[in-house]
Short mmCIF file of C-alpha atoms and ligand atoms in Angstrom, two decimals:
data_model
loop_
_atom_site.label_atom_id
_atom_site.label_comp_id
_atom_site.label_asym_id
_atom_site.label_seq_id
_atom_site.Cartn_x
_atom_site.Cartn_y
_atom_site.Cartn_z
CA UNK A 17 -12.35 -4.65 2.16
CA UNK A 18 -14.11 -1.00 2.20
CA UNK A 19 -11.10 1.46 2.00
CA UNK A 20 -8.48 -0.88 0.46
CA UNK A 21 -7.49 1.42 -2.50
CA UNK A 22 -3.28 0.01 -3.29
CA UNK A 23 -2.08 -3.90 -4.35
CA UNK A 24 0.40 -5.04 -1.78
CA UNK A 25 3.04 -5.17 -4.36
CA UNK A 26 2.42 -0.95 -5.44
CA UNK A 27 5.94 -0.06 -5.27
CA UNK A 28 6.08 2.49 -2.54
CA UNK A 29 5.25 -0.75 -0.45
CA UNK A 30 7.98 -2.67 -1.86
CA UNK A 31 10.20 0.38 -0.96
CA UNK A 32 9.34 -0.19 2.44
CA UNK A 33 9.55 -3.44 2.68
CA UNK A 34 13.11 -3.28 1.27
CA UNK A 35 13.91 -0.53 3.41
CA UNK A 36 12.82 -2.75 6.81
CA UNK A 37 14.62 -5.59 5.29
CA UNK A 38 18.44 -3.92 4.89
CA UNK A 39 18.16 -1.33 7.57
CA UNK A 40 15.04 -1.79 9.90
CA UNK A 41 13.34 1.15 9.24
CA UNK A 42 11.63 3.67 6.51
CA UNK A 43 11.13 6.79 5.96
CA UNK A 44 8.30 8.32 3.38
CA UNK A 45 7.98 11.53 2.77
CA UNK A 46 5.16 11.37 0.05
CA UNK A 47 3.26 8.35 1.69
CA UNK A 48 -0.50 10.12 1.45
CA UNK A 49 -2.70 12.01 -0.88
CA UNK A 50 -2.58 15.84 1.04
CA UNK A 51 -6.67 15.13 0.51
CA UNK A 52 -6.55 12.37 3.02
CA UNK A 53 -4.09 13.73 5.35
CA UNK A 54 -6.33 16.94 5.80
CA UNK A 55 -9.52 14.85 6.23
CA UNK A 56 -7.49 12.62 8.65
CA UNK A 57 -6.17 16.10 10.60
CA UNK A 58 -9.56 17.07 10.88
CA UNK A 59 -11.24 14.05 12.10
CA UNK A 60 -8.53 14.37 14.60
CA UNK A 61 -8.88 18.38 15.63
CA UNK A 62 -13.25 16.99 15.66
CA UNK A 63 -12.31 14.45 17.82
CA UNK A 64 -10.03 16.55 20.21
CA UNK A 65 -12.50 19.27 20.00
CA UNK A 66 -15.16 16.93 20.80
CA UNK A 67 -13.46 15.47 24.00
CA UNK A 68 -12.68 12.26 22.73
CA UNK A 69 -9.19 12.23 22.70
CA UNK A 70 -7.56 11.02 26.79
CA UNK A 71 -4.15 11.27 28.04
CA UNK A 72 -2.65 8.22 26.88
CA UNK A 73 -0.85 5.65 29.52
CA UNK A 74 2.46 3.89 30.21
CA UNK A 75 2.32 0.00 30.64
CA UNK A 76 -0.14 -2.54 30.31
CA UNK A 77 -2.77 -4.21 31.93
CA UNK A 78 -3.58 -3.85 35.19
CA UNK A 79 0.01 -1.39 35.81
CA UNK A 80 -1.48 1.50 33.25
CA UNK A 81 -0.66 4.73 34.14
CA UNK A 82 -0.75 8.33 33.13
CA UNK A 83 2.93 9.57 33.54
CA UNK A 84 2.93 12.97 31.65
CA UNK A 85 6.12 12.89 32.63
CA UNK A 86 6.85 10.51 30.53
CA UNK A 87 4.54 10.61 28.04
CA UNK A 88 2.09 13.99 27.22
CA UNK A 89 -0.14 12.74 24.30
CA UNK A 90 -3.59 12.20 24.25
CA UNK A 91 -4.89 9.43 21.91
CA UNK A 92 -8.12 7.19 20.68
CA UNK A 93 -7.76 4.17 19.71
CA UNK A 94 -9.42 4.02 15.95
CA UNK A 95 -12.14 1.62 15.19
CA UNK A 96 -13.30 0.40 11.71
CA UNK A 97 -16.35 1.47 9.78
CA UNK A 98 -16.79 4.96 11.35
CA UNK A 99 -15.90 7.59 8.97
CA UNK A 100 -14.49 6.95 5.49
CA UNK A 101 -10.93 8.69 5.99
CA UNK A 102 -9.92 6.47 8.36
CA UNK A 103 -11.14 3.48 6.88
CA UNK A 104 -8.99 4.28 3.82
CA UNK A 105 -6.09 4.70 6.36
CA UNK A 106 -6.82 1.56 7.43
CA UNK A 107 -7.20 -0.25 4.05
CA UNK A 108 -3.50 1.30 3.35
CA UNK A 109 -2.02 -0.21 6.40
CA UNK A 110 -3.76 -3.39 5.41
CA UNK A 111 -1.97 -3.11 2.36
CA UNK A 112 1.10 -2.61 3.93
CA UNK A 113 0.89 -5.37 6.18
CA UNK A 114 0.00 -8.15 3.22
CA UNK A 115 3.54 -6.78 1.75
CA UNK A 116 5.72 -6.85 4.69
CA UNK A 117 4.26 -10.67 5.08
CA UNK A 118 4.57 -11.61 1.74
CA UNK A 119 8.51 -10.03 1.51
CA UNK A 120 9.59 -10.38 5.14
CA UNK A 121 7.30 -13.63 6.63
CA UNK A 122 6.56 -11.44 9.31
CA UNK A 123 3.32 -13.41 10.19
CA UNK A 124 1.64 -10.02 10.78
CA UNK A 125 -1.95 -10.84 11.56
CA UNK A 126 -3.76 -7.73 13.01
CA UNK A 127 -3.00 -3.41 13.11
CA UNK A 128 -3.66 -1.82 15.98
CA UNK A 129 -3.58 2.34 15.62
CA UNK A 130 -4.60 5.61 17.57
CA UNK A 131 -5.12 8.95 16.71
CA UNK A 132 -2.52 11.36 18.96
CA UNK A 133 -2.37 14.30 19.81
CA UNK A 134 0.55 16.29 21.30
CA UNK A 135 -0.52 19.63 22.73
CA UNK A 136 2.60 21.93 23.26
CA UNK A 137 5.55 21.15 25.55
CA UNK A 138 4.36 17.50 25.35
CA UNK A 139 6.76 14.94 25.01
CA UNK A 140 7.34 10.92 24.64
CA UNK A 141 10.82 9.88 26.15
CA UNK A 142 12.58 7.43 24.88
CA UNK A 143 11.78 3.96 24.93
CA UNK A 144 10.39 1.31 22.23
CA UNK A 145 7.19 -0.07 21.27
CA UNK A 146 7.31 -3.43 23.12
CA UNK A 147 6.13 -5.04 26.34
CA UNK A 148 8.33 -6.61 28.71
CA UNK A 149 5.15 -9.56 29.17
CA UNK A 150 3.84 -9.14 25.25
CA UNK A 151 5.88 -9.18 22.48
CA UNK A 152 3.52 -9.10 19.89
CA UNK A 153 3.83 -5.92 18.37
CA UNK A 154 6.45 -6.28 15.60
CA UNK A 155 6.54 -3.19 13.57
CA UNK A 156 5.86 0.47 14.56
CA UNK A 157 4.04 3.13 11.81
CA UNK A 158 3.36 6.52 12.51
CA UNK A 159 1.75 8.96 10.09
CA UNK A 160 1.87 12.94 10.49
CA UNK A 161 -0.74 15.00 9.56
CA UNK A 162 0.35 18.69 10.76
CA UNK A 163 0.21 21.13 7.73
CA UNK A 164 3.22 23.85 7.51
CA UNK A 165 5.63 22.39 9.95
CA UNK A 166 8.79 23.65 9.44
CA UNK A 167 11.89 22.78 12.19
CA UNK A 168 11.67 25.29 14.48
CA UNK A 169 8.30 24.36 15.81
CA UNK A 170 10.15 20.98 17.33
CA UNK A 171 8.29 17.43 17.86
CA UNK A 172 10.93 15.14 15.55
CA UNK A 173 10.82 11.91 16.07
CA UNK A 174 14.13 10.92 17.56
CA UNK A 175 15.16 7.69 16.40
CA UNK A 176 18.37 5.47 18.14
CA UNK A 177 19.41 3.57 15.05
CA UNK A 178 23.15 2.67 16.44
CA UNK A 179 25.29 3.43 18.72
CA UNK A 180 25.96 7.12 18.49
CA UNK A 181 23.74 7.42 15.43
CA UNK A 182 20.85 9.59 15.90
CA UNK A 183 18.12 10.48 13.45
CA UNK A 184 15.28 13.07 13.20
CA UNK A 185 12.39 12.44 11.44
CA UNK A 186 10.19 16.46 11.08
CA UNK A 187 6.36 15.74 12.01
CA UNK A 188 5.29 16.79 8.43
CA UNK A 189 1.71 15.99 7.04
CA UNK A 190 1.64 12.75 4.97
CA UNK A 191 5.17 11.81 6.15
CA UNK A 192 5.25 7.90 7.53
CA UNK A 193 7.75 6.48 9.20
CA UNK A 194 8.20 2.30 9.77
CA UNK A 195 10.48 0.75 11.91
CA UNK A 196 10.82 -2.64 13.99
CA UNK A 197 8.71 -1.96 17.13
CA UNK A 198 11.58 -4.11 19.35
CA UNK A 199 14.68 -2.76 17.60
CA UNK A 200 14.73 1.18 17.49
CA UNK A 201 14.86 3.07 20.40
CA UNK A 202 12.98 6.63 19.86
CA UNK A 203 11.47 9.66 21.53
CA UNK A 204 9.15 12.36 20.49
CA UNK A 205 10.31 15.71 21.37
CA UNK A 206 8.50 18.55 22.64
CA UNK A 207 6.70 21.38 19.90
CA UNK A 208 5.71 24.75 19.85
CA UNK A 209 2.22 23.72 18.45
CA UNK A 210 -0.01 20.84 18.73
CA UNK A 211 1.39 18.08 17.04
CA UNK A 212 -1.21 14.99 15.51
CA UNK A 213 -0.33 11.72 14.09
CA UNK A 214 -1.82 8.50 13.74
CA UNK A 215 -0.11 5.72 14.75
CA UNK A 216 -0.12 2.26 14.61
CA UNK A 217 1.17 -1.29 15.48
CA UNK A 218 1.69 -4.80 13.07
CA UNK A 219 1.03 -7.31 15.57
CA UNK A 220 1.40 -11.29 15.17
CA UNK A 221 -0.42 -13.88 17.22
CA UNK A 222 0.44 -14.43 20.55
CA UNK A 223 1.35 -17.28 22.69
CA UNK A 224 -1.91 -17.54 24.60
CA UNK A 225 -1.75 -20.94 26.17
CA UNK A 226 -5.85 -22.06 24.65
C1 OGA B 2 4.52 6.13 20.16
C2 OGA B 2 5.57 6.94 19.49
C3 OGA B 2 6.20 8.51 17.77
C4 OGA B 2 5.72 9.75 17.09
O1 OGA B 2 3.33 6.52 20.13
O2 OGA B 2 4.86 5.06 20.70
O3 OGA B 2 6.70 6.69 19.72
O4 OGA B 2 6.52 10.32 16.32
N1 OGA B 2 5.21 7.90 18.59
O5 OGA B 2 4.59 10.18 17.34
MN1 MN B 3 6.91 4.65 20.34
#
């Protein structure tokens, strides 16, 4: 596969995998070359710049709707074989995946991902990554690529890890962050400056009755 550049078993992967395993979530700070996570951020500013990027929407289907009030991002959903970057994004999340089946029998068959982009003041409220009708996204991965952010420009990820127990994850470039998509509550919080990311879904096979 074009882009696959890590063996499933490269240790940072294992550290994931163990983290998902005890806790249900992980945190790496050091997860990308800073090469790649500046191509990435500016694949996503050419993207943005170029129009391609549309307010993202809340539920599924047929009920999709743009609630900025709820959410304020505007995404694309990536596609392989367009530009090498994101290709080798993809190969590492393919990576990723073959490790989290091989240690934790997830069954994870496909990864589904979108560049976003979250212009000041926007905001995700809380909520997690699965349907009420589709339960096939099992783990959540979302990759910063915003150079210099330091705390007081805002956007942390919000996770609800327990009752009472809140934890901030700062947007910083090459900085990704796994969790179970049906298990940890989160938000996004508002920023002073535009805030990108890539993010992405494991997802096993559904139910489909044929
Ligand atoms: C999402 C989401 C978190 C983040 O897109 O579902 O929760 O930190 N993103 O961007
Ligand atoms: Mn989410």
């Amino acid at each position: 596969m074009r882009g696959m550049q890590i063996p499933s078993d490269h240790p940072l992967l294992l550290r994931i995998v163990d983290d998902l395993a005890a806790r249900g979530w992980s945190q790496q700070n050091i997860f990308l070359p800073e090469t790649l996570t500046l191509e990435l951020a500016a694949e996503c500013h050419r993207r943005a710049a170029e129009g391609e990027l549309a307010p993202a929407a809340v539920g599924r289907g047929a009920s999709q709707e743009i609630r900025e009030g709820i959410r304020g991002d505007h995404i694309q959903w990536l596609e392989p074989g367009q530009v090498e970057s994101c290709d080798r994004y993809l190969g590492l999340m393919d990576s990723l995946r073959l490790a989290m089946n091989r240690g934790l029998y997830l069954g994870l068959e496909d990864f589904e991902s979108h560049f976003a982009l979250y212009p000041p003041g926007a905001f995700y409220l809380k909520h997690v990554d699965r349907f009420r009708d589709d339960d096939r996204r099992m783990v959540s991965a979302v990759l910063y690529l915003n150079q210099a952010w330091l705390p007081e420009h805002g956007g942390q990820l919000r996770m609800y890890l327990d009752v009472g127990v809140e934890y901030d994850v700062v947007p910083t470039g090459g900085c990704l962050v796994v969790f179970l998509s049906g298990e940890v509550p989160h938000e996004v919080l508002p920023a002073t400056r535009d805030r990108l990311s890539l993010t992405g879904w494991f997802r096993r096979r559904g139910n489909e009755p044929f």
